[in-house]
Coordinates of C-alpha atoms and ligand atoms in Angstrom, one line a residue:
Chain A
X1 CA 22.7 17.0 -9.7
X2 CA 20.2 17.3 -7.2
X3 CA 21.1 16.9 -3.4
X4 CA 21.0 13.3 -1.5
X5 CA 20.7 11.7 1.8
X6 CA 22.2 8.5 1.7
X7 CA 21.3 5.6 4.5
X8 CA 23.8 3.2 4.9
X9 CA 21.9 -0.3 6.4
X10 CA 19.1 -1.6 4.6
X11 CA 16.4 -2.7 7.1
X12 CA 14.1 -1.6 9.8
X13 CA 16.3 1.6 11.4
X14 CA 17.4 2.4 7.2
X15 CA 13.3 2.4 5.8
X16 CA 11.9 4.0 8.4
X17 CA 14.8 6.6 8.2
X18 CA 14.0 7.1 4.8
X19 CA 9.8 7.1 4.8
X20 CA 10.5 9.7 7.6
X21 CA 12.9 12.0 6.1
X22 CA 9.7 11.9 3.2
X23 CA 7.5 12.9 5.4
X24 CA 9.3 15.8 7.0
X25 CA 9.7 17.4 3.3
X26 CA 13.0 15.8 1.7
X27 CA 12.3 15.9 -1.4
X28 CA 15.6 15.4 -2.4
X29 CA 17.3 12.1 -3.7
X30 CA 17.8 9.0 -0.9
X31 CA 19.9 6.3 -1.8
X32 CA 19.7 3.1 1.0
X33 CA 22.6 0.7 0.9
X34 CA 22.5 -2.1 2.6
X35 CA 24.8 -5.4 2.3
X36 CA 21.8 -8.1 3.1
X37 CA 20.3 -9.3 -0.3
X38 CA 16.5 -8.6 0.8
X39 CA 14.6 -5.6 0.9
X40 CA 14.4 -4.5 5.1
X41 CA 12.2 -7.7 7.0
X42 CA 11.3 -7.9 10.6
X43 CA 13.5 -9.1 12.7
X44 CA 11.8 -10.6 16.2
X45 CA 9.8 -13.2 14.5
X46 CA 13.0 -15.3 13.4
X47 CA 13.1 -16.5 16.9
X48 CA 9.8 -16.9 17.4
X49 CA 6.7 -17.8 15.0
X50 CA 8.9 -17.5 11.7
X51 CA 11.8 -20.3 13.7
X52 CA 8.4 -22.3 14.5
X53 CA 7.0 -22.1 11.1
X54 CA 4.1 -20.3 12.1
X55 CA 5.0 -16.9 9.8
X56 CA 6.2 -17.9 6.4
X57 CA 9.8 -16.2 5.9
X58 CA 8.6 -14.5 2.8
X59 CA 5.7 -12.7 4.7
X60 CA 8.4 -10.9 7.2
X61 CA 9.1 -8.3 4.3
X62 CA 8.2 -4.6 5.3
X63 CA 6.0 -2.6 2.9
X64 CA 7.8 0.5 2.7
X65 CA 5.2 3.6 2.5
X66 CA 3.4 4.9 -0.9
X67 CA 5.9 8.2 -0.4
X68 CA 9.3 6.0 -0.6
X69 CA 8.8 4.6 -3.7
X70 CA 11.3 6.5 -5.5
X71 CA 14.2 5.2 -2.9
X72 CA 17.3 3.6 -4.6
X73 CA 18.2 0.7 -3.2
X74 CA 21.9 -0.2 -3.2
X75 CA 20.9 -4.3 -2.4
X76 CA 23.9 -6.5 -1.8
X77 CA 26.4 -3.9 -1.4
X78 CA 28.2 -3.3 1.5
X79 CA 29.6 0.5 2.9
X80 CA 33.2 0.0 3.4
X81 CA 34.6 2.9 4.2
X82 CA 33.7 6.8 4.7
X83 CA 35.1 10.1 4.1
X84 CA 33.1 12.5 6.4
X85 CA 34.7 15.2 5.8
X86 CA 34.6 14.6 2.0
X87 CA 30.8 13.7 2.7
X88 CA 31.6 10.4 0.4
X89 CA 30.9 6.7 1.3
X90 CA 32.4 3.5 -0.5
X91 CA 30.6 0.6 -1.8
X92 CA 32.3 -3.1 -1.5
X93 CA 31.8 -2.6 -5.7
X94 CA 34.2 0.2 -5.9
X95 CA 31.9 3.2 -6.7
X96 CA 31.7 6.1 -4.2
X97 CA 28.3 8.2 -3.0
X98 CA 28.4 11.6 -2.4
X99 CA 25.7 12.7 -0.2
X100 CA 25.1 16.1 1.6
X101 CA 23.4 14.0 4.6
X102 CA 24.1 10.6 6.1
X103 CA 22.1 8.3 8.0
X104 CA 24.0 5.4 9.9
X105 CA 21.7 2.6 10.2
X106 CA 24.4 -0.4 10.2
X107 CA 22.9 -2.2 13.3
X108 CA 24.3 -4.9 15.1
X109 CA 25.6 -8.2 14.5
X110 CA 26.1 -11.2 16.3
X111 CA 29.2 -11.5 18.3
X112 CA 30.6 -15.1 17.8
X113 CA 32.2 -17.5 20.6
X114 CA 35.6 -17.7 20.6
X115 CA 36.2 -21.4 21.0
X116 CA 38.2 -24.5 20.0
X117 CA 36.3 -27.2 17.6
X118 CA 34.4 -27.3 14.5
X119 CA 32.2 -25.0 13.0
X120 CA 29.7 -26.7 11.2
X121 CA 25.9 -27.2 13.9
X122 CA 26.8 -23.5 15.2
X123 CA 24.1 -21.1 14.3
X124 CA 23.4 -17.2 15.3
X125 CA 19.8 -15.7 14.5
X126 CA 19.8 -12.5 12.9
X127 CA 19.0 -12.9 9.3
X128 CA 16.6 -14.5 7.1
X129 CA 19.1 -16.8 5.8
X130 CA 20.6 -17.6 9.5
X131 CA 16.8 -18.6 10.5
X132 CA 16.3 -20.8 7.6
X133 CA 19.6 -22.5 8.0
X134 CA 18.6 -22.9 11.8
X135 CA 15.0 -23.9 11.0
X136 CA 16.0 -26.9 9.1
X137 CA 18.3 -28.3 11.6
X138 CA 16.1 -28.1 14.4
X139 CA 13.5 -29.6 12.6
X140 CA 15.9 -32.5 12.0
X141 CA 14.6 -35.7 14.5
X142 CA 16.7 -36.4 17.3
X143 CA 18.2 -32.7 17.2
X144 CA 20.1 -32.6 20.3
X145 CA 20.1 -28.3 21.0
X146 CA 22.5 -26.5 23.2
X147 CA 21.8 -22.5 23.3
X148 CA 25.0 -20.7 24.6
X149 CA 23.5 -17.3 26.6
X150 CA 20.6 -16.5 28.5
X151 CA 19.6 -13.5 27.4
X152 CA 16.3 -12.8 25.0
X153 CA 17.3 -14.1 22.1
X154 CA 18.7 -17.6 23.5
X155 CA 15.2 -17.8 25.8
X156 CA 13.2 -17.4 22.8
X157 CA 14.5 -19.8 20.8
X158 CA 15.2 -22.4 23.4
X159 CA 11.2 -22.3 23.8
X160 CA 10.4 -22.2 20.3
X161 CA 13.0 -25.6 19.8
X162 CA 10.4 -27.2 22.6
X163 CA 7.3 -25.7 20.5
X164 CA 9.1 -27.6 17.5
X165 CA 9.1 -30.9 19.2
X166 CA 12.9 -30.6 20.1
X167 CA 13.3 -32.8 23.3
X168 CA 16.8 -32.1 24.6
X169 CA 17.3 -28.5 24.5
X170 CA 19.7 -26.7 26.8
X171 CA 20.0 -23.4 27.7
X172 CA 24.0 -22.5 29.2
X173 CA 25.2 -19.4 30.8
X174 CA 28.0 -17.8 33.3
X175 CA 25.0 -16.5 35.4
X176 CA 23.2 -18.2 37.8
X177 CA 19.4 -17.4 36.1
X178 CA 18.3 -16.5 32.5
X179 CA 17.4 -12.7 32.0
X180 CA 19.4 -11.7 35.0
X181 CA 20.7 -8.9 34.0
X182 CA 18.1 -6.9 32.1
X183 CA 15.5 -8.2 34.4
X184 CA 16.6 -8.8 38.0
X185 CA 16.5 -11.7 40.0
X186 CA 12.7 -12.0 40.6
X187 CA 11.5 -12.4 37.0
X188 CA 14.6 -14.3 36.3
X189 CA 13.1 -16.5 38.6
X190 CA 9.8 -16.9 37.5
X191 CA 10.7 -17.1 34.3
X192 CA 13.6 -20.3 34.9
X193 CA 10.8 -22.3 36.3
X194 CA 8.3 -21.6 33.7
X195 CA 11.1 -22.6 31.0
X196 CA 11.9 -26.0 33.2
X197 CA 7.8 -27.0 33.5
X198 CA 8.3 -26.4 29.7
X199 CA 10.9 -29.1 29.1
X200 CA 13.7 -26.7 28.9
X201 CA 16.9 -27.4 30.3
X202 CA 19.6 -24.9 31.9
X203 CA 23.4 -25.2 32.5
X204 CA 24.1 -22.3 35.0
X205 CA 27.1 -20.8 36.0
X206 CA 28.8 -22.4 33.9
X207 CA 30.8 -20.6 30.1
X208 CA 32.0 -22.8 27.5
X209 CA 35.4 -23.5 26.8
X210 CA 35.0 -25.9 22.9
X211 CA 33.2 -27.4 20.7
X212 CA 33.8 -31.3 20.3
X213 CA 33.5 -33.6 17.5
X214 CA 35.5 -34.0 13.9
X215 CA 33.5 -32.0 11.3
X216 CA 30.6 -30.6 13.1
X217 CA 29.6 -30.2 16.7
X218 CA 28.7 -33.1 18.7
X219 CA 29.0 -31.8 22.1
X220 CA 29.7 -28.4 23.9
X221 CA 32.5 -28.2 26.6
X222 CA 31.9 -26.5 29.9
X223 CA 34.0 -24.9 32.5
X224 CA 32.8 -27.4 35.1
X225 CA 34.1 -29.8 33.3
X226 CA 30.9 -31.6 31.5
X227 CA 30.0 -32.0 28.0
X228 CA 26.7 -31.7 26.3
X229 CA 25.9 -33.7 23.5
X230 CA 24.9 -31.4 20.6
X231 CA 23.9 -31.7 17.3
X232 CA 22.9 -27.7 16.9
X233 CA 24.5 -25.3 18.7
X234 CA 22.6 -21.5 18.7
X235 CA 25.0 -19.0 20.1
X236 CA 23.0 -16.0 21.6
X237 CA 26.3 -14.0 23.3
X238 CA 25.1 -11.1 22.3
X239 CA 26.1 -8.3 19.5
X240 CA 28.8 -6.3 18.0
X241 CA 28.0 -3.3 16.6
X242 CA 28.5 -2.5 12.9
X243 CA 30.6 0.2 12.3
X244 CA 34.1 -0.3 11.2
X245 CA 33.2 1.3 7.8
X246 CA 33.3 4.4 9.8
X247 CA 36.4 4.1 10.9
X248 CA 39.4 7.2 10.5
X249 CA 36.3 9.9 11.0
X250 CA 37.2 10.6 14.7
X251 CA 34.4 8.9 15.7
X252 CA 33.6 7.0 19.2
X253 CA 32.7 4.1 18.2
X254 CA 33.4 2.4 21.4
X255 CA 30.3 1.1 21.4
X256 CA 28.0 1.6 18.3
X257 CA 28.1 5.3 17.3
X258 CA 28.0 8.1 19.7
X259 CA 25.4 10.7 19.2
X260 CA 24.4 14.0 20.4
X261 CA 21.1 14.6 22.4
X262 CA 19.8 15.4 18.6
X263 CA 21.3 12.1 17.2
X264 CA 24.4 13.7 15.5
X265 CA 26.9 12.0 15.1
X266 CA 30.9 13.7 16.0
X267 CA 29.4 17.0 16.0
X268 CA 28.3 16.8 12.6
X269 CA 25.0 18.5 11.3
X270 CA 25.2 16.4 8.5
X271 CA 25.6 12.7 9.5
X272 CA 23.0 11.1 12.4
X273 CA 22.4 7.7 13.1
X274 CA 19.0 5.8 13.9
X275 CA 18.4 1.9 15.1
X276 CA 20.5 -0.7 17.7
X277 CA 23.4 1.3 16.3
X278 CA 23.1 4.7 18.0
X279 CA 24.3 5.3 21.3
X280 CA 22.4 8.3 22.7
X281 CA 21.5 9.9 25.2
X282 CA 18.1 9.8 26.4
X283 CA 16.6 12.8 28.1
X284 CA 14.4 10.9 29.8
X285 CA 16.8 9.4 32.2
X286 CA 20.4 10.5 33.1
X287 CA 21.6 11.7 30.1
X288 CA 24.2 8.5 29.9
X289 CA 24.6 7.5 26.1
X290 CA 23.6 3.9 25.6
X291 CA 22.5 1.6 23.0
X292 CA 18.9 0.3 23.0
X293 CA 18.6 -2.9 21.2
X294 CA 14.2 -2.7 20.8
X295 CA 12.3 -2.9 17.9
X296 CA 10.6 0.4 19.1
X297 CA 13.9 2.4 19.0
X298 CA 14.6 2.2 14.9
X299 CA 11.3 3.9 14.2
X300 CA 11.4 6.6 17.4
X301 CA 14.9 7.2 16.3
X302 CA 14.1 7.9 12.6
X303 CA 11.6 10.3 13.0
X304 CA 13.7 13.0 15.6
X305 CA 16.9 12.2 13.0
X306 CA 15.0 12.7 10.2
X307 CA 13.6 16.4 11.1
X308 CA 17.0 17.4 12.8
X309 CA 19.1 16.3 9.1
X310 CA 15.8 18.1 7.3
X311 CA 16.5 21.3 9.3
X312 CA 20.1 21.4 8.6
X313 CA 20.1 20.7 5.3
X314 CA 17.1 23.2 4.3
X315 CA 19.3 25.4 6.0
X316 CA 17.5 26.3 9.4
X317 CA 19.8 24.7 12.1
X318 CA 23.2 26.3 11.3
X319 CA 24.4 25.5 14.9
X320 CA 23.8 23.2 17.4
X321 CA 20.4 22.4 17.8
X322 CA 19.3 25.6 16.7
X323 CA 17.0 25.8 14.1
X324 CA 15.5 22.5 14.6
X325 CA 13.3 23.5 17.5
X326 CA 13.1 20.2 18.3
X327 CA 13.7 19.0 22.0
X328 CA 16.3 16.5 22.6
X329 CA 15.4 13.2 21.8
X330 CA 13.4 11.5 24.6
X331 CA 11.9 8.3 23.5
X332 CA 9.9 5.9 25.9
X333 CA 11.6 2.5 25.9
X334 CA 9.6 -0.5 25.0
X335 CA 10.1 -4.1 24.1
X336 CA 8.3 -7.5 24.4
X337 CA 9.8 -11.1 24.1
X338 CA 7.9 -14.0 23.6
X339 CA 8.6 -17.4 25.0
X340 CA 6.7 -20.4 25.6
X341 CA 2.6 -19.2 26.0
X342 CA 3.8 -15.8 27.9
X343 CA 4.8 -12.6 27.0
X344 CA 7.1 -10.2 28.7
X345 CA 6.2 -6.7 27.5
X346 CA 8.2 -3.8 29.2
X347 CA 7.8 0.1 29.4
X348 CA 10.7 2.4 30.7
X349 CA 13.7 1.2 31.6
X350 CA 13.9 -1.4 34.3
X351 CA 17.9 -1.3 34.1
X352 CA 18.5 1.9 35.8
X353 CA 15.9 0.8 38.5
X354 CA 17.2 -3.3 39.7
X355 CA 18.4 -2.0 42.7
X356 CA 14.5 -1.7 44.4
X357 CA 12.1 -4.1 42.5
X358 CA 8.6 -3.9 43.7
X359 CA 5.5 -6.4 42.7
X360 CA 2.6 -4.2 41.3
X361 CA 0.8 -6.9 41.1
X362 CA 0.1 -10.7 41.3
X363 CA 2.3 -13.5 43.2
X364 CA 5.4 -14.4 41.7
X365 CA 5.6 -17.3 44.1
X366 CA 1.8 -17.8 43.8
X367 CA 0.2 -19.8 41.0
X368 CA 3.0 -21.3 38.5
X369 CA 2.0 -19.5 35.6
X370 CA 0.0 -16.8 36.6
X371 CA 1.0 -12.9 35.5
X372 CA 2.9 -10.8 37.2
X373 CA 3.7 -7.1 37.1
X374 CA 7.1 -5.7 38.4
X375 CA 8.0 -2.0 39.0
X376 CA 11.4 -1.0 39.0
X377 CA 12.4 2.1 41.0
X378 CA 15.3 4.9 40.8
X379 CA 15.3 7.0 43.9
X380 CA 12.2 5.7 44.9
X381 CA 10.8 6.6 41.5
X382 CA 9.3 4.4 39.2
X383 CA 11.7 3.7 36.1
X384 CA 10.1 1.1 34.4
X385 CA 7.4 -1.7 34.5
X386 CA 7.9 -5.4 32.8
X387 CA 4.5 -8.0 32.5
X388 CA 5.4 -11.6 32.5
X389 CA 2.2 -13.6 31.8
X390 CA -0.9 -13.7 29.3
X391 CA -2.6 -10.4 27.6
X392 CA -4.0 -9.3 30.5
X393 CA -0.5 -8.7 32.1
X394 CA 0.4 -6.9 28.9
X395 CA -2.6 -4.2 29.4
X396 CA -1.9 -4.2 32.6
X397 CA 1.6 -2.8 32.0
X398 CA 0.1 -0.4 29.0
X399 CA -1.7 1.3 32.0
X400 CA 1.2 2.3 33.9
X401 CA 2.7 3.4 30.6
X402 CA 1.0 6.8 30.8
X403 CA 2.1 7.2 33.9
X404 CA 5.8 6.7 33.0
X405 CA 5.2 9.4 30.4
X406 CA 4.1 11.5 32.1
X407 CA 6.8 11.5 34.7
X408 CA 9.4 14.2 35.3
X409 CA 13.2 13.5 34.0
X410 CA 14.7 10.4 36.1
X411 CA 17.9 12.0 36.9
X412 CA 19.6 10.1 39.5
Chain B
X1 CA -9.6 5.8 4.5
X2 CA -9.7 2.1 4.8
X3 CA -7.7 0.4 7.6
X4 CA -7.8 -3.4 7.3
X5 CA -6.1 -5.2 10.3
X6 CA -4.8 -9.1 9.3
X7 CA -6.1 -10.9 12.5
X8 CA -3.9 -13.9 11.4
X9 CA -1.1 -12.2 12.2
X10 CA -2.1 -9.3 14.7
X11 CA -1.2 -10.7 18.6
X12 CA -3.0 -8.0 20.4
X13 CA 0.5 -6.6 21.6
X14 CA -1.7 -2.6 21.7
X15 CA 1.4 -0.6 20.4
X16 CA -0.8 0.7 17.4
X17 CA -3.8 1.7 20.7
X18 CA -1.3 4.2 21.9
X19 CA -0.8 5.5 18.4
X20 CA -4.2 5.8 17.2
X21 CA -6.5 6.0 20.2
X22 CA -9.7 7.0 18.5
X23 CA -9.1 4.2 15.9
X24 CA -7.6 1.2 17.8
X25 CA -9.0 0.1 21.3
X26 CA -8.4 -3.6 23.3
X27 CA -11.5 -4.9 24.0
X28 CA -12.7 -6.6 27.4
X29 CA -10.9 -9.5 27.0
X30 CA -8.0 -8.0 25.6
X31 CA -8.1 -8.2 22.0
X32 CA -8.0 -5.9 19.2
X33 CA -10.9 -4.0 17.9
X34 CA -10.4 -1.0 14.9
X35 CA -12.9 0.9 13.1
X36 CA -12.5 0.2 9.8
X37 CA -13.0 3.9 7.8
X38 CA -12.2 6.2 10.3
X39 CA -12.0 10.4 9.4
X40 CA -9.3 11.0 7.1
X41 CA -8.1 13.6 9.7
X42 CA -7.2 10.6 11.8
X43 CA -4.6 9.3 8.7
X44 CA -1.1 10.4 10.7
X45 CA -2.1 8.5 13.7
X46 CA -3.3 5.7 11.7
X47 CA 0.3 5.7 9.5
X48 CA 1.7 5.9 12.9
X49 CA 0.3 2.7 14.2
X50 CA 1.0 0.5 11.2
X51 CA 4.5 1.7 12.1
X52 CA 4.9 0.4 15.2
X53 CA 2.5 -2.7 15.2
X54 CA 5.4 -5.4 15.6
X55 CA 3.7 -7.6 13.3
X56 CA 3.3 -5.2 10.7
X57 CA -0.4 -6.2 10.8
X58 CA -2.3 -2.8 9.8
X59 CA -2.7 -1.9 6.2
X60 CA -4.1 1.4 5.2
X61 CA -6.0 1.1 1.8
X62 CA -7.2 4.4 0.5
Ligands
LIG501 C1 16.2 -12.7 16.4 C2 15.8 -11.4 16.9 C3 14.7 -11.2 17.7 C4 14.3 -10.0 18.2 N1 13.2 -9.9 19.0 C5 12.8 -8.7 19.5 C6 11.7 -8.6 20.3 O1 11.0 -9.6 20.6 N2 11.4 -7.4 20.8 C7 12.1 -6.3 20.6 O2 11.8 -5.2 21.1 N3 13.2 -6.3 19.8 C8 13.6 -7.5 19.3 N4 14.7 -7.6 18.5 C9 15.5 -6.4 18.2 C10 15.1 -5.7 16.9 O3 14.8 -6.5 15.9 C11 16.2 -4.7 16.5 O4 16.2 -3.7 17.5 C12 16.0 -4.0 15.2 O5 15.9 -5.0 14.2 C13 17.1 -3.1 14.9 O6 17.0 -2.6 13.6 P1 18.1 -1.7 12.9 O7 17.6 -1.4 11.5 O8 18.6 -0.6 13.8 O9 19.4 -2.7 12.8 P2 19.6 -4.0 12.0 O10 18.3 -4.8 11.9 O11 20.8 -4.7 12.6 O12 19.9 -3.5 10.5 C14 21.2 -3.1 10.0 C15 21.3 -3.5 8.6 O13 22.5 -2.9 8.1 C16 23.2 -3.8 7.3 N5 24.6 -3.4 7.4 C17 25.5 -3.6 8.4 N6 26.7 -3.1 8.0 C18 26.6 -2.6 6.8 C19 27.5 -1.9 5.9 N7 28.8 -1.7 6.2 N8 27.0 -1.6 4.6 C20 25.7 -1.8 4.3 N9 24.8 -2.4 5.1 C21 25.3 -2.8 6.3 C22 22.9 -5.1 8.1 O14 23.2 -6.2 7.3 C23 21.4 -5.0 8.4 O15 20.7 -5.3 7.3 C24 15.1 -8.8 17.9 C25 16.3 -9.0 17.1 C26 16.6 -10.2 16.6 C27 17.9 -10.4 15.8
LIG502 S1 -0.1 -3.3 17.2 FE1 -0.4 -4.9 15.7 S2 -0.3 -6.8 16.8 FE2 -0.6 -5.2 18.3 S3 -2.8 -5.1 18.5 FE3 -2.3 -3.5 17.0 S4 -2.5 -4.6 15.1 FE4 -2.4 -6.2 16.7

């Protein structure tokens, strides 16, 4: 039988994996399984223009590249366990692949509250399914919305509830601003007041502690003692990642799966790992593994996997890294997040520079809604830029993303 | 080759300008303009920027 790479997670990380490995030369069998029903779909727009009804669900479907055609997909089947040194993965239907490489692409899923009360109005967004469900509550009249966590996620669909015509919306977290964390306190800012002009409501500083009502929610119960009525509940608490299949290998999974600078995975040639899953690190910066949960990363991912698993398994990178002549994985991060009429699009990364955030340009204090450009600096070096406004503010940050490119190794 | 951009869906986010400079470019006002049958040369950038357009926007039709 001829040799195969198998992919286990069947969406963005899992196709892009498998059009790359194509196009570095595999010419080999691939087999993706992946436990979702669909064929891989983009992911951002079920918070945004798919939630509002602006994207049809059915047009989020990737079209996977003339040279993947001959892919089997493993639809509806879940990897349940894995036998690395066996090179063997298990399917939830009993069978067993052999493979002579492995891609991890299992992603993340939503991590759940842990709360007394009923579970019926509680929503997560991640799928296609959990968006429609969503859709069609929020589009009920009279929704009352409570979004537990500030992060991305929760901002974007609290505005898009408000797009929807949704007129009590509230947005509840520990911290004392939306976005604090990835963004620091002067965005977080700007962005709280542009969410209040908006009609959206926030419950800082305040967790949950249950859900009330008899067979579905009707109110959230914070630690201050309130409750909001609620007749959907979105929990945005953030994600867990998916790897217990991989479980008995040795692995640290801690925290998704770590890799090598090359994205190997426990010092195996053999088995890498691409997407939100893969903690790596990024030569870019200070060579700390971490997860990156942006759209960007499943595709920048797949294509430095891809050539290092070719290499290996064409026989060229017997040890580490040799062979490959590749240098160690460096990607530039990027994301955007849209909420309300403005876009945040960031280069670099901001986290490693909160400690000494500069204004590159406009007045955060100025005009309500005008854009704004915000450096972040490491060591008095620029780490990353983030553009909170209209188009303009957007290109403006795409300027200073040659810049961060070009830029030495932030080692601090 | 034949790149057809759907302006329904594209939102001028640029990803696929750093990809394919000599084929994507945001005009003054900051929207997208594409020629439509660039060199075929120019096909692994191309490829490239219907990867990363967010809204999976750019077709390539040979
Ligand atoms: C609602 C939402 C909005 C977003 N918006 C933005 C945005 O605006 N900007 C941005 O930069 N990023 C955004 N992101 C992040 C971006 O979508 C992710 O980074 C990207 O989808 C990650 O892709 P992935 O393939 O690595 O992982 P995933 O998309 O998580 O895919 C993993 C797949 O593997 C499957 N799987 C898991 N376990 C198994 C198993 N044991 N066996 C088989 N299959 C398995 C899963 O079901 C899933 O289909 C958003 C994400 C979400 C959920
Ligand atoms: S990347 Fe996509 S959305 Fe962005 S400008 Fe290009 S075509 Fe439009």
């Amino acid at each position: 039988m001829s040799a195969r790479i198998v992919v286990a997670g069947a969406a963005l990380g899992g196709l892009r994996a498998a059009e790359q490995l194509r196009a570095t030369g595999w010419t080999g069998r691939i087999t993706i399984v992946g436990d979702e029903p669909h064929m891989p779909y983009n992911r951002p727009p079920l918070s945004k223009e798919a939630l509002v009804g602006k994207a049809p669900f059915e047009s989020l479907t990737f079209t996977p590249k003339a040279s993947a055609a001959d892919v089997e997909w493993r639809l509806g089947t879940k990897a349940v366990a894995a036998r690395l040194d066996e090179r063997a993965v298990v399917l939830d239907d009993g069978s067993t692949l052999s493979y002579d490489g492995l891609v991890v692409a299992t992603g993340m899923r939503p991590r759940r509250l842990r709360c007394p009360g009923p579970l019926a109005g509680r929503h997560t967004v991640r799928t296609l399914s959990d968006a429609r469900g969503l859709r069609d509550e929020l589009t009920r009249p009279g929704a009352r919305v409570v979004v537990v966590g500030a992060g991305f996620i929760g901002c974007e669909v609290a505005a898009t509830a408000v797009g929807l015509g949704v007129a009590e919306v509230t947005v509840v977290d520990p911290l004392p601003l939306p976005l604090l964390g990835p963004l620091g306190e002067l965005l977080a800012r700007a962005l709280l007041k542009r969410h209040e002009e908006r009609g959206v409501r926030f419950a800082l500083g305040a967790g949950v502690t249950g859900f009330e009502g008899r067979h579905r929610v009707r109110g959230v119960a914070l630690s201050d003692g309130t409750v909001l009525p609620a007749d959907v509940v979105v929990e945005s608490v953030g994600s867990l990642a998916n790897t217990e299949w991989l479980d008995g290998n040795g692995l640290d999974l801690s925290d998704g799966v770590l890799t090598d600078e090359h994205l190997r995975v426990g010092g195996r040639p053999d088995v890498v790992a691409v997407g939100d899953v893969a903690r790596f690190p990024n030569a870019r910066y200070d060579g700390v593994p971490r997860r990156v949960e942006h759209w960007s990363i499943p595709a920048d991912t797949a294509k430095h996997a891809a050539k290092v698993l070719v290499a290996h398994l064409a026989g060229a990178g017997a040890g580490a890294g040799a062979g490959t002549g590749l240098a160690p994985f460096a990607p530039l991060p990027t994301f955007w997040s849209d909420q309300h009429e403005f876009r945040l699009q960031s280069f670099g990364a901001p986290v490693l520079g909160l400690g000494d955030v500069r204004v590159l340009d406009g007045d955060p204090d100025g005009h309500p809604d005008g854009d704004v450009l915000v450096g972040y600096h490491a060591g008095g070096r620029l780490a990353g830029v983030v553009a909170l406004g209209g188009r303009a503010a957007a290109s403006a940050a795409a300027r200073w993303r040659a810049r961060l490119l070009k830029q030495p190794a932030l080692t601090v | 080759m034949k790149v057809v951009v759907d302006m329904t869906k594209c939102q001028d986010h640029g990803q696929c300008v750093f990809a394919a400079p000599d084929v994507f470019r945001m005009d003054d006002g900051g929207h997208l303009a594409h020629i439509s049958d660039p060199d075929d040369a120019l096909r692994d950038e191309v490829e490239e920027a219907a990867d990363v357009c967010p809204l999976q926007a750019i077709r390539i039709e040979d």
